[in-house]
Every structure is written in structure tokens, then in C-alpha cells.
CSV table of C-alpha atoms in Angstrom, one decimal:
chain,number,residue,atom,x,y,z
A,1,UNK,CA,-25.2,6.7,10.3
A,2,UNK,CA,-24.4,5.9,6.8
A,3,UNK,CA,-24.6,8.8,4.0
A,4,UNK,CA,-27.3,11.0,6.0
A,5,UNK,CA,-24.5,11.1,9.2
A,6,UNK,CA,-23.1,14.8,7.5
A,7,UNK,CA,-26.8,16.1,6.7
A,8,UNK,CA,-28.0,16.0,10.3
A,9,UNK,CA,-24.9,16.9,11.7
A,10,UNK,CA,-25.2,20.0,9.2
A,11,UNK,CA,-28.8,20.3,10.7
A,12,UNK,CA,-27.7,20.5,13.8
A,13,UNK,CA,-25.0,23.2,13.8
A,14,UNK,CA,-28.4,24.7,11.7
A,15,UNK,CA,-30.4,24.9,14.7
A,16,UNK,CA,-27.7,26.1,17.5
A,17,UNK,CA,-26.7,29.0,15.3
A,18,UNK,CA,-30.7,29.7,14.2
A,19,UNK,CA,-30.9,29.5,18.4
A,20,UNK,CA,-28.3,32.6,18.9
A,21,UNK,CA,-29.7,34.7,15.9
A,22,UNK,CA,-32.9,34.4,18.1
A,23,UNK,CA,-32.0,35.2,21.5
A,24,UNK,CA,-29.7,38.6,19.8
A,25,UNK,CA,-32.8,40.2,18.2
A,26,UNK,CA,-35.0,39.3,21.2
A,27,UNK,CA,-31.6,41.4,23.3
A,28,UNK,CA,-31.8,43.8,20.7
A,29,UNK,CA,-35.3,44.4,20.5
A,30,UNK,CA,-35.4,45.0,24.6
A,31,UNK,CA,-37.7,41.8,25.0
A,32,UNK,CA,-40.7,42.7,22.6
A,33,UNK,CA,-43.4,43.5,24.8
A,34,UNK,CA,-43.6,40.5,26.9
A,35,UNK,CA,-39.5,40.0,27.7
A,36,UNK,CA,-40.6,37.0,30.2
A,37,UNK,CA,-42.8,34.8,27.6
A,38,UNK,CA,-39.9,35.6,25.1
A,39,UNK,CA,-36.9,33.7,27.0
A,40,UNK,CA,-39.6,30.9,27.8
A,41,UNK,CA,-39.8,30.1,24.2
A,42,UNK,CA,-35.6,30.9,23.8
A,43,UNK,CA,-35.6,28.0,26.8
A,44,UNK,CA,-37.8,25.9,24.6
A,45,UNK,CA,-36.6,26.5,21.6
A,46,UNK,CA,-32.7,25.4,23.5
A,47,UNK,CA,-33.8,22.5,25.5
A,48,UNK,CA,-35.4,21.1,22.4
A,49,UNK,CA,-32.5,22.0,20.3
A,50,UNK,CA,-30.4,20.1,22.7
A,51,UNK,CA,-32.8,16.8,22.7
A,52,UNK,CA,-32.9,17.1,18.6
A,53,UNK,CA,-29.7,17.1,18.3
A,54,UNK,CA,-29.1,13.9,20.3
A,55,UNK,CA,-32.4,12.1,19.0
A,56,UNK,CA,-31.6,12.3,15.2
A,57,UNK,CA,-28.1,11.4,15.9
A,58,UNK,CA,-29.5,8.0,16.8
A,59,UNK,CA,-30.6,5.5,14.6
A,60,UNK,CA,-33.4,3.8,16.3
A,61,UNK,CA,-35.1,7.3,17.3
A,62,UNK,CA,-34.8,8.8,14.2
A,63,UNK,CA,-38.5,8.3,12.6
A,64,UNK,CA,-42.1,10.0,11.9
A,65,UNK,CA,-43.2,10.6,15.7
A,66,UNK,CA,-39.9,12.4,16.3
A,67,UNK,CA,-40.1,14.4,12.7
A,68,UNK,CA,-44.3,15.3,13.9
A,69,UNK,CA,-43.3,16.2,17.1
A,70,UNK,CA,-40.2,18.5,15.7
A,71,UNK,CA,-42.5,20.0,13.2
A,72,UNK,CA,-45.6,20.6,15.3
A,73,UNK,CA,-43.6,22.3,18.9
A,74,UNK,CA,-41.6,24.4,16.1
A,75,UNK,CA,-44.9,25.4,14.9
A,76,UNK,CA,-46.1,26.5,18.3
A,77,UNK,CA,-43.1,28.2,19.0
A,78,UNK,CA,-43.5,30.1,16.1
A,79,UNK,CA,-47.4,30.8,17.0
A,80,UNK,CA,-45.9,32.0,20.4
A,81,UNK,CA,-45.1,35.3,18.8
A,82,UNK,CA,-48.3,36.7,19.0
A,83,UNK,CA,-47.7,36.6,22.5
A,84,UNK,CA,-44.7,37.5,22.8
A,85,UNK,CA,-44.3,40.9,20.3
A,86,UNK,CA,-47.8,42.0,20.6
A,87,UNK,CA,-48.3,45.4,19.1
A,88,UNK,CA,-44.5,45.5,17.9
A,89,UNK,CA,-45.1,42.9,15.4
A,90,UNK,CA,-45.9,44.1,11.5
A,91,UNK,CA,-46.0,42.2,8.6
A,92,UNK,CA,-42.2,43.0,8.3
A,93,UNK,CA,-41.0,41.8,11.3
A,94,UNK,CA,-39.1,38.8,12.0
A,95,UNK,CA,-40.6,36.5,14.3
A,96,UNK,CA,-39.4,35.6,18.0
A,97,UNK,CA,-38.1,32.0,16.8
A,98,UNK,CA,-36.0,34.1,13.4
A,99,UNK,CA,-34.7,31.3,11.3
A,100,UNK,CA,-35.0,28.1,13.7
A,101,UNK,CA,-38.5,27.4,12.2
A,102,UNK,CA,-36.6,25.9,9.1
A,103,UNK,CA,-35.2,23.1,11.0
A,104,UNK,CA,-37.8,20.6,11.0
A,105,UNK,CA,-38.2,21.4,7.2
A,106,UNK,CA,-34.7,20.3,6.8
A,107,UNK,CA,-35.0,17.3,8.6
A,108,UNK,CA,-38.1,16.5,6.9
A,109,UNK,CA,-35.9,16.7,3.4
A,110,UNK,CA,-33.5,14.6,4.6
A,111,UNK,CA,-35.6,11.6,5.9
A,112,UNK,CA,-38.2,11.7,3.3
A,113,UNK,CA,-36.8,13.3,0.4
A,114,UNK,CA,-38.4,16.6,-1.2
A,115,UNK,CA,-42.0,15.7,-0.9
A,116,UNK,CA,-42.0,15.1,2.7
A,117,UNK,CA,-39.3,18.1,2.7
A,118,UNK,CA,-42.3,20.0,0.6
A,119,UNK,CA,-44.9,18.9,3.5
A,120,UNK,CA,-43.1,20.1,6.3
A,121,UNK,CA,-42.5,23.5,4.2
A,122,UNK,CA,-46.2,23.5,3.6
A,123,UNK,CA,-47.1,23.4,7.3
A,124,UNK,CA,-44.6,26.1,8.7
A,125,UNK,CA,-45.4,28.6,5.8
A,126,UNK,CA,-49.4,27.8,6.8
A,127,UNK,CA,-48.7,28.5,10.7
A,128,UNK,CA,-46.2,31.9,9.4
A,129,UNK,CA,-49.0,33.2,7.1
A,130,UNK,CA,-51.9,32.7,9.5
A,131,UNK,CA,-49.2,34.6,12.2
A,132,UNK,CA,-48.9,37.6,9.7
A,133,UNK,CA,-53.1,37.6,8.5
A,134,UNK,CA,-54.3,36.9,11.4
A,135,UNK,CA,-53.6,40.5,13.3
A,136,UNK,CA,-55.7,42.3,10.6
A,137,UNK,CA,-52.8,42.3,8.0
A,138,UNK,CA,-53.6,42.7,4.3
A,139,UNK,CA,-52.7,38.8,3.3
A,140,UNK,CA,-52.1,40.1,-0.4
A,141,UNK,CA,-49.4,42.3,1.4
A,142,UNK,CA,-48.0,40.0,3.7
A,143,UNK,CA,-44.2,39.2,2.2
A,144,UNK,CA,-44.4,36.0,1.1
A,145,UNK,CA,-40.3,35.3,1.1
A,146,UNK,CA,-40.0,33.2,3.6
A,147,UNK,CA,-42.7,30.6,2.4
A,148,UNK,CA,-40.9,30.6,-0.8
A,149,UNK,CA,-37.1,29.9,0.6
A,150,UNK,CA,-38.9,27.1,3.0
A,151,UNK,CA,-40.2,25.4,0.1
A,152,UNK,CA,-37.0,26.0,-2.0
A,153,UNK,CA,-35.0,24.9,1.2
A,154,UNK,CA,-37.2,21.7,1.8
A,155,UNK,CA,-37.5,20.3,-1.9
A,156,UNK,CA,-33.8,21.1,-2.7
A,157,UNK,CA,-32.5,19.6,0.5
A,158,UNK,CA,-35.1,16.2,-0.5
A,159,UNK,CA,-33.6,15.7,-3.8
A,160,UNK,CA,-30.1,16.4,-2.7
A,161,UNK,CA,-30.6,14.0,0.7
A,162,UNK,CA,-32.5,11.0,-1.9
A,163,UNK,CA,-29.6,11.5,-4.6
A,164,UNK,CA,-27.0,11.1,-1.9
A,165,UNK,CA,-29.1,7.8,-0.3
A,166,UNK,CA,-29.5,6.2,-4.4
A,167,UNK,CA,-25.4,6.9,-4.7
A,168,UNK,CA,-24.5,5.3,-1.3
A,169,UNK,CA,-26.8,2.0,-2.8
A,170,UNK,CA,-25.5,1.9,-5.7
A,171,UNK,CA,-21.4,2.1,-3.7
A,172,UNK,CA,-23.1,-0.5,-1.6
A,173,UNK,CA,-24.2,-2.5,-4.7
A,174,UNK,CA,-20.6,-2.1,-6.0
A,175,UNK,CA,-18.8,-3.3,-2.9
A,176,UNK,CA,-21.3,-6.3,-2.5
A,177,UNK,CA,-20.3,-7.0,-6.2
A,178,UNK,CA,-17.0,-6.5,-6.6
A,179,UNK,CA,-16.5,-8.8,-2.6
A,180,UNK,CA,-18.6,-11.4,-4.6
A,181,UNK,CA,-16.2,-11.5,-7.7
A,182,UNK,CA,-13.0,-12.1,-5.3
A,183,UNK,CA,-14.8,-14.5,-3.4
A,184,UNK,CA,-15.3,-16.4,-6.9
A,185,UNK,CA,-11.6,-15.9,-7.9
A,186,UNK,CA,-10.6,-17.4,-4.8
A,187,UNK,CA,-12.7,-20.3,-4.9
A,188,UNK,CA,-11.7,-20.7,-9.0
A,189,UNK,CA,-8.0,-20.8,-7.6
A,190,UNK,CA,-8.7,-23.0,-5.3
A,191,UNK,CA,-10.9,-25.7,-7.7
A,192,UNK,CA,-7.9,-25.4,-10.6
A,193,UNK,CA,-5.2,-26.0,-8.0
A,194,UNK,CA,-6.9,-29.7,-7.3
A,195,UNK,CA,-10.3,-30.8,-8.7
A,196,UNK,CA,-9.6,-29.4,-12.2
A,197,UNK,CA,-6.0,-31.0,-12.1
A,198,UNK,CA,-7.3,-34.5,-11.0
A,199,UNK,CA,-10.4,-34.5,-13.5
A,200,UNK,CA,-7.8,-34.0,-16.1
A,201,UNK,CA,-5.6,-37.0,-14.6
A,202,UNK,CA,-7.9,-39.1,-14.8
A,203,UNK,CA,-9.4,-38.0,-18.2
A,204,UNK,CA,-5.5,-38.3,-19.4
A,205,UNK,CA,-5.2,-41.7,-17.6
A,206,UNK,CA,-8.4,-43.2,-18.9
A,207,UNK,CA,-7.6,-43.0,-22.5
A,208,UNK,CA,-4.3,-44.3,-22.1
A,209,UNK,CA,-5.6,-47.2,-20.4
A,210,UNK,CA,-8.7,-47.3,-22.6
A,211,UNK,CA,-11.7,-49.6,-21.8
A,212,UNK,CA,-14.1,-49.2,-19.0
A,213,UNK,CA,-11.4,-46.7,-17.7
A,214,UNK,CA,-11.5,-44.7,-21.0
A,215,UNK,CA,-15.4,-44.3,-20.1
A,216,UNK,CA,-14.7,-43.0,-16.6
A,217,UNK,CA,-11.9,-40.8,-18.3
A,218,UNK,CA,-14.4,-39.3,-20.8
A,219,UNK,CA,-17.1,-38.8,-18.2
A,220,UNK,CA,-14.3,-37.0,-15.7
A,221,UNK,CA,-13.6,-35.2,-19.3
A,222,UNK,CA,-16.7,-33.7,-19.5
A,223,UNK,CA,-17.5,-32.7,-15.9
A,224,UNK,CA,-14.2,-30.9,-16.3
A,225,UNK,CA,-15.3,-28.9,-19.2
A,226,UNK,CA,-18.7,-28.2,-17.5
A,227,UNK,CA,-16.7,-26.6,-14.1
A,228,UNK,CA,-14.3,-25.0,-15.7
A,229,UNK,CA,-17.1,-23.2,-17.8
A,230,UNK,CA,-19.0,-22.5,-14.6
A,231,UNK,CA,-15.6,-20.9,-13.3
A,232,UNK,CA,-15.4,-19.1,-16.6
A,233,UNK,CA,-18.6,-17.5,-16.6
A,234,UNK,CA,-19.2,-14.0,-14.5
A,235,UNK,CA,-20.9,-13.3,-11.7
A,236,UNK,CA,-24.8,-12.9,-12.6
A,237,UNK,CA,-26.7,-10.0,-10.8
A,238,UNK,CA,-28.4,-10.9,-7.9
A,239,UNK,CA,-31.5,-8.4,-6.9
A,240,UNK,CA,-31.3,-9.9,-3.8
A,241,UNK,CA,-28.4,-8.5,-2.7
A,242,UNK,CA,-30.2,-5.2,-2.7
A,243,UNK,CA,-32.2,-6.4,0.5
A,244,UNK,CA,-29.2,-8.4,2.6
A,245,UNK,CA,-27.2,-6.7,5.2
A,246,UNK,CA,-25.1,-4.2,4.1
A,247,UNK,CA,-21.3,-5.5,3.5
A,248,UNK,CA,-18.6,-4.5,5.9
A,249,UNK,CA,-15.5,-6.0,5.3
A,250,UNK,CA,-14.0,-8.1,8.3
A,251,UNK,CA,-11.3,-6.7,10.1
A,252,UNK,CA,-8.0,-8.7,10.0
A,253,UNK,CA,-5.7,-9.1,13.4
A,254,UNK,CA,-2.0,-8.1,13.0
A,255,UNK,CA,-1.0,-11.8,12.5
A,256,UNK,CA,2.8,-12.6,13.1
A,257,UNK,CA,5.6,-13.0,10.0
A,258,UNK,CA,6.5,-15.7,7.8
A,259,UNK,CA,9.4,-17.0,5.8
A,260,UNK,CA,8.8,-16.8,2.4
A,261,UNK,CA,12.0,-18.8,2.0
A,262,UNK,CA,11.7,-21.3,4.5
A,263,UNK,CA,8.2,-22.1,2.8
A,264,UNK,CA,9.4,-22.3,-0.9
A,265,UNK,CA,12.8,-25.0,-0.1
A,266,UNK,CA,10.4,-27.4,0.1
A,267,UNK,CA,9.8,-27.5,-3.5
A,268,UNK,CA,13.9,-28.0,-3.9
A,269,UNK,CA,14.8,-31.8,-5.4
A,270,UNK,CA,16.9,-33.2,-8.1
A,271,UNK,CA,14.9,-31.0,-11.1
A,272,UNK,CA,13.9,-28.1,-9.2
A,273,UNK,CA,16.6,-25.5,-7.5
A,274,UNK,CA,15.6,-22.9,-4.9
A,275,UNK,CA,17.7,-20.0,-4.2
A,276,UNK,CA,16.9,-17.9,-1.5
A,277,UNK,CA,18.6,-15.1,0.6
A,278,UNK,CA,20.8,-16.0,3.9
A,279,UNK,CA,18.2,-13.9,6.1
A,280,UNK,CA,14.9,-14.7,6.4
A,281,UNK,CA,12.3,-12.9,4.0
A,282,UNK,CA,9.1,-12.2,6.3
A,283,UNK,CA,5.9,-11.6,4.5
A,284,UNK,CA,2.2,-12.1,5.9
A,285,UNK,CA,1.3,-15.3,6.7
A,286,UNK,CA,-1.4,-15.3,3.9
A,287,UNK,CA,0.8,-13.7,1.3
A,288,UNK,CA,3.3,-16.7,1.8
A,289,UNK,CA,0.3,-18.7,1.3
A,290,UNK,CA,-0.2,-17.2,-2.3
A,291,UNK,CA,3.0,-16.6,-3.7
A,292,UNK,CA,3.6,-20.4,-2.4
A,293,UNK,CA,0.4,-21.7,-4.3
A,294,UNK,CA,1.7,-19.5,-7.2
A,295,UNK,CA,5.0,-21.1,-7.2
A,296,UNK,CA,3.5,-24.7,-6.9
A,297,UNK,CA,0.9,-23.8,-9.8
A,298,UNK,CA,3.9,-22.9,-12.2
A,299,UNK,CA,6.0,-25.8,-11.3
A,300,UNK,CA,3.0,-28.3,-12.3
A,301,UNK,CA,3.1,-26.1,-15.6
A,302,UNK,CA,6.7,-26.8,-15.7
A,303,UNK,CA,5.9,-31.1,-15.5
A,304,UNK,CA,3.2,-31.1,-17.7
A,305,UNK,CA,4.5,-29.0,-21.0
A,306,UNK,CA,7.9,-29.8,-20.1
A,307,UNK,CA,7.8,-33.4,-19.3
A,308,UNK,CA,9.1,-34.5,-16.1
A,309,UNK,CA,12.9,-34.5,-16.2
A,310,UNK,CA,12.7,-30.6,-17.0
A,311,UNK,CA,15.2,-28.4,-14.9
A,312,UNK,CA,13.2,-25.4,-12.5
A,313,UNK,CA,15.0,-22.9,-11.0
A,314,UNK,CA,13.1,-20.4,-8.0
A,315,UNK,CA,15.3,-17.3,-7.5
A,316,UNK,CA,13.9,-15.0,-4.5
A,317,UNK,CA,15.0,-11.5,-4.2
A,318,UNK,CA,14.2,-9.4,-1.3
A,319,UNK,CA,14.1,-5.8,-2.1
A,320,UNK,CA,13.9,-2.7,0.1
A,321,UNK,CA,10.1,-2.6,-0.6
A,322,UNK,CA,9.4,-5.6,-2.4
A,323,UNK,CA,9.9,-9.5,-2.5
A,324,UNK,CA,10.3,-10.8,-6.5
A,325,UNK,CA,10.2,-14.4,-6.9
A,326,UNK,CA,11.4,-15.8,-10.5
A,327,UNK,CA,10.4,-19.3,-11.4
A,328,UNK,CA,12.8,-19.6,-14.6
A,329,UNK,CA,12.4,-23.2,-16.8
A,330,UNK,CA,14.5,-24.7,-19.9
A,331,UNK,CA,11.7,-26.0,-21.4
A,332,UNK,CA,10.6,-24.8,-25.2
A,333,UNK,CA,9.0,-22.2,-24.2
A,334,UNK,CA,4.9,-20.6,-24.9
A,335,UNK,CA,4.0,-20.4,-27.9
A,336,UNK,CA,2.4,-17.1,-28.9
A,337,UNK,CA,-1.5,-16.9,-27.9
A,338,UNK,CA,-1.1,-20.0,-26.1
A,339,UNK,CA,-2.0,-18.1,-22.7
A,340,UNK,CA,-5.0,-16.0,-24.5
A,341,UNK,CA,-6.0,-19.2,-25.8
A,342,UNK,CA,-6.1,-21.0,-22.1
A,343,UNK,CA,-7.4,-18.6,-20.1
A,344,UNK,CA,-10.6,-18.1,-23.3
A,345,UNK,CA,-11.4,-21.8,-23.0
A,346,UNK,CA,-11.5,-22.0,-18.6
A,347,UNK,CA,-7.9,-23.0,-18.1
A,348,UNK,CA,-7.2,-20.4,-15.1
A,349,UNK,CA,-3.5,-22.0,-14.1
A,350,UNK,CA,-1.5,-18.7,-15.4
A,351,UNK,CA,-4.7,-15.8,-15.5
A,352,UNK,CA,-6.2,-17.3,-12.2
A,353,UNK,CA,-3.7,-19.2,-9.7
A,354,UNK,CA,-0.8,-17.2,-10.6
A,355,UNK,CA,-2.0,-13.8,-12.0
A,356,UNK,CA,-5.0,-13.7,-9.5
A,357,UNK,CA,-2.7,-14.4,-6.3
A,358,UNK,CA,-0.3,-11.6,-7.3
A,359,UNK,CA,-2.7,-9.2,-8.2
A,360,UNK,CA,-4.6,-10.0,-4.5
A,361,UNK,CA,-1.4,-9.2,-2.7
A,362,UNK,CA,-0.5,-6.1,-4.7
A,363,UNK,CA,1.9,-7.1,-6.8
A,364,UNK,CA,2.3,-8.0,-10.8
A,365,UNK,CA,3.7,-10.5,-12.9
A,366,UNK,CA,5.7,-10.8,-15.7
A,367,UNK,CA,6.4,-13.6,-18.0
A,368,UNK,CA,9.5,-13.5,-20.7
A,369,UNK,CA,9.5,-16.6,-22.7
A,370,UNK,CA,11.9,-17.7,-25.7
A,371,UNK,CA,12.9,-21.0,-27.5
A,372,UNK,CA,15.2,-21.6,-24.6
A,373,UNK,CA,12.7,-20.8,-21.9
A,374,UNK,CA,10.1,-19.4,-19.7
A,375,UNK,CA,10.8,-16.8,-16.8
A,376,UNK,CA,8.0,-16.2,-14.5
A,377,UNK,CA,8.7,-13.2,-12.4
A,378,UNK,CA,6.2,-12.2,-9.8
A,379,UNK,CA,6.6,-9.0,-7.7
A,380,UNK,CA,5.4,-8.0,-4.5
A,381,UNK,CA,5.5,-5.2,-2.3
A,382,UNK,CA,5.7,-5.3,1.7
């Protein structure tokens, strides 16, 4: 039911109270003069309050024939009290259906905004004046108040009902946006953790072999530069988005436990050491996934500013409400800006694949380097 849901749900507890303020004057006032014809119109008035109720709580009946229909049998009801007063009725006095009337003006405001809310207002102040004038009354006498608060009750609940649809669009908008911009971290992960890396191999491996191979390595060169630029660059609006199905994100299964430790010994050999507690360390299956991927990503880091005979050492720590994984190096360390510097011209391997996991599962990273080092520590929670 979206946004609306609370306004016609309001509407509704509207009409069943309007309902019993009705059927106590028409108790107090003994009936009017015709007691019969008045509970007739109370039955009306509470068999349609009932099928209102349901009908604009569903979607697909929700629309102009059930608003006309609404507007036009409160109308007659209304007209009814000719009928059902007869000489009691003044210019003062409160008609048989009391406050219901408004309904339909509500609903009106709601579904249309204030001009159709304005419309609606228009009609029932027309049938209430022409109920007042036409027993003989003075029209410049008749009170005029209830015209005015149906108007002011129509057009206010419009604006509010149309402010409260543009802020849902624009929450819509948002999610659709910001589902799009994870989406494209993902894939950017994903594209530096192997096409970026073997563009750059073979870039690297072309100009040490030079020739015809140094050609291929300068084309695989610039294709690199030209994806990692399309990674770079933000997510461009997309007015089409506006008209697409709104975006409800999928709902996950409980999905059974990993090891976290039993999936990062298999990066253990004669350079790299993996510590890991004597119990197993269960994490979701997909947060395993990352943290792994994160892991690999700052090992490669490791062999290619390090040189391939650096020492690596993964430490995992399980926590009472956290996991922290510390990929620790004895390499020479980063050299101030040098991250800044990477993740400004499309290299993602610390800002993306590292950073980007973490931050995805919750968690942070932190990164202590020195002359005789770099410590990776990345944190997070259960």
C-alpha cells in the first residue's frame, strides 16, 4: 500500500467514528420526524462504510469509479435529510449524516492531491447549501462553516497526501541509487581481483619481452587504463529508473556457517604464515567469501611491492562479537599518499577489494605501516 497505506487507514477509522456521532444525535434527537427513513440511511451510511473500508484497502479497486460512486451516494445520503428531519431541520442544524459527508472529500485528497481534494469539497458543500436554501432559508444567512472546513480539509489533506507520494519517490529514487552503486562496487572488486591484474601482467610482461609482445603489452596497457577509468567514474543518473519497478531488496535464506579459518590455511606456504584459533571461527558463508578475497587481494599487494621472497603473516582473532584478521608484511612499507594516490588514478586493490569488502560486511579496516612494515587489520562483527 506504499506511503498512502496510513492515510486511508486514518480515513477509515474517519468514517466508523463519523458513523457513531450519527446514529447518537439521530438517538438523541428521538428520530427527527421520520425515525424509520433515518436508520435506513444510518444502514446505508454502515454497509457502505464497511464496503469502503475494504475497497480502498485494495490496490486494484482503489480508482475514479470507486471515488464517484463514494462521492455521489454520500451526496444522497446527505440529500436524504430533507426527508428525514422535515420541519425540525433550520439552518443550524446538523444534518442526519453529521460529519461522515467529509469522507469522500478525504479520499478524494489523498488519491488526487488537493485539486481533486478541492472538487470533491466543491460538490458536498454544493449538495449541503442547496439542503440549507432550498427549504426557504435566507442563503446569505445560511452558516457557511462547514463549506469552508471541507475545502480546508480537502486541499490540506491533497498537498499533505502529494508531499508524502513526491518523498516516498524520491526514498525510492535513493534506494534504487544507492542498490546501483553496490552493485558497481561489487562488480569493480570483482574486475580488479582478475581482469585488471592480468591486463597489467601482460602490459608488465610485454615490455620486458619487447617486440611484437611489447605491442600487445601497450594495447593490454591502454584497455587497462580505459576500464579502470570506467570503474572510477560514478554512477550517472538514469531517468529511467523513475519508471521501472520499484526496488525491493531480495530476501536472503538463513544459510549454514563457515570456517573462516579453515578457508584462509590455504594461503599458508613457505613465505606466508597463517595463524588461526584451535576452534573453528564460523562466519556467513558470504562474509568468508569477502574477508577471504580481502586477504588474497593484500597478499598479491604483498608479491608485487615486496617482491616475491617477502615474509606474510595472517593472524585471526576471534572476539566475543567480532572476528579481526591482521595480514602483517616486512616489506618497506607505504609511502605516504601512496594509497590516495592509487585509489585517484582507478587502482581499487586497497579502497575497493579490501576497504569495500569490510565495509559490506560491517566492519573497518585499519592499516599501520612503518619502514619495517605494513599491518592490515580488518575487523568484523558477528
Amino acid at each position: 500500500m506504499g506511503i498512502e497505506g496510513p492515510f486511508w487507514r486514518a480515513i477509515a477509522v474517519f468514517r466508523i467514528a463519523s458513523l457513531g456521532y450519527a446514529a447518537i444525535l439521530l438517538l438523541q434527537s428521538g428520530g427527527y420526524a421520520h425515525p424509520v427513513t433515518g436508520w435506513i440511511v444510518i444502514g446505508v451510511m454502515a454497509g457502505w462504510t464497511a464496503a469502503a473500508t475494504y475497497a480502498y484497502s485494495v490496490e486494484a479497486l482503489r480508482g475514479w469509479p470507486l471515488l464517484t460512486l463514494d462521492l455521489l451516494l454520500s451526496a444522497a445520503c446527505l440529500l436524504s435529510t430533507v426527508y428525514v428531519q422535515g420541519p425540525q431541520a433550520t439552518a443550524n442544524t446538523m444534518p442526519v449524516t453529521a460529519t461522515w459527508v467529509a469522507a469522500p472529500v478525504l479520499a478524494w485528497g489523498v488519491y488526487s492531491g488537493r485539486r481533486g481534494g478541492g472538487v470533491a469539497a466543491a460538490v458536498m458543500s454544493v449538495a449541503d447549501l442547496w439542503l440549507r436554501g432550498v427549504r426557504g432559508f435566507d442563503l446569505a444567512a445560511v452558516p457557511v462553516n462547514g463549506a469552508v472546513l471541507l475545502f480546508l480539509a480537502g486541499i490540506v489533506i491533497g498537498h499533505v497526501a502529494r508531499l508524502a507520494k513526491q518523498a516516498e519517490e524520491r526514498m525510492q529514487r535513493a534506494i534504487e541509487i544507492e542498490a546501483a552503486g553496490r552493485e558497481r562496487e561489487r562488480l569493480a572488486r570483482g574486475i580488479h581481483d582478475s581482469v585488471l591484474q592480468v591486463l597489467a601482467l601482460v602490459q608488465r610482461r610485454g615490455a620486458e619481452i619487447g617486440g611484437e609482445a611489447a605491442d600487445l603489452g601497450r594495447l593490454a596497457g591502454e584497455q587497462e587504463a580505459v576500464l579502470r577509468e570506467l570503474i572510477r567514474s560514478g554512477p550517472r543518473p538514469d531517468r529511467s529508473l523513475r519508471s521501472r519497478r520499484r526496488f525491493v531488496p531480495a530476501r536472503r535464506a538463513p544459510a549454514d556457517r563457515s570456517d573462516l579459518g579453515d578457508a584462509l590455511r590455504r594461503y599458508g606456504s613457505a613465505q606466508v604464515t597463517v595463524a588461526t584459533p584451535a576452534d573453528p571461527v564460523p562466519l556467513s558463508p558470504r562474509a568468508v567469501d569477502e574477508l577471504t578475497a580481502a586477504v588474497g587481494n593484500a597478499l598479491d599487494n604483498v608479491r608485487r611491492h615486496c617482491g616475491e621472497h617477502a615474509r606474510a603473516w595472517i593472524l585471526v582473532e576471534s572476539e566475543p562479537d567480532r572476528v579481526v584478521v591482521t595480514v602483517r608484511d616486512d616489506g618497506p612499507g607505504i609511502p605516504e599518499g601512496r594509497l590516495a594516490a592509487a585509489a585517484a588514478d582507478g587502482r581499487l586493490g586497497v579502497s575497493q577489494s579490501i576497504r569495500g569488502r569490510v565495509a559490506d560486511l560491517g566492519g573497518s579496516v585499519t592499516i599501520l605501516s612503518s619502514s619495517d612494515g605494513t599491518e592490515i587489520e580488518m575487523s568484523v562483527p558477528f
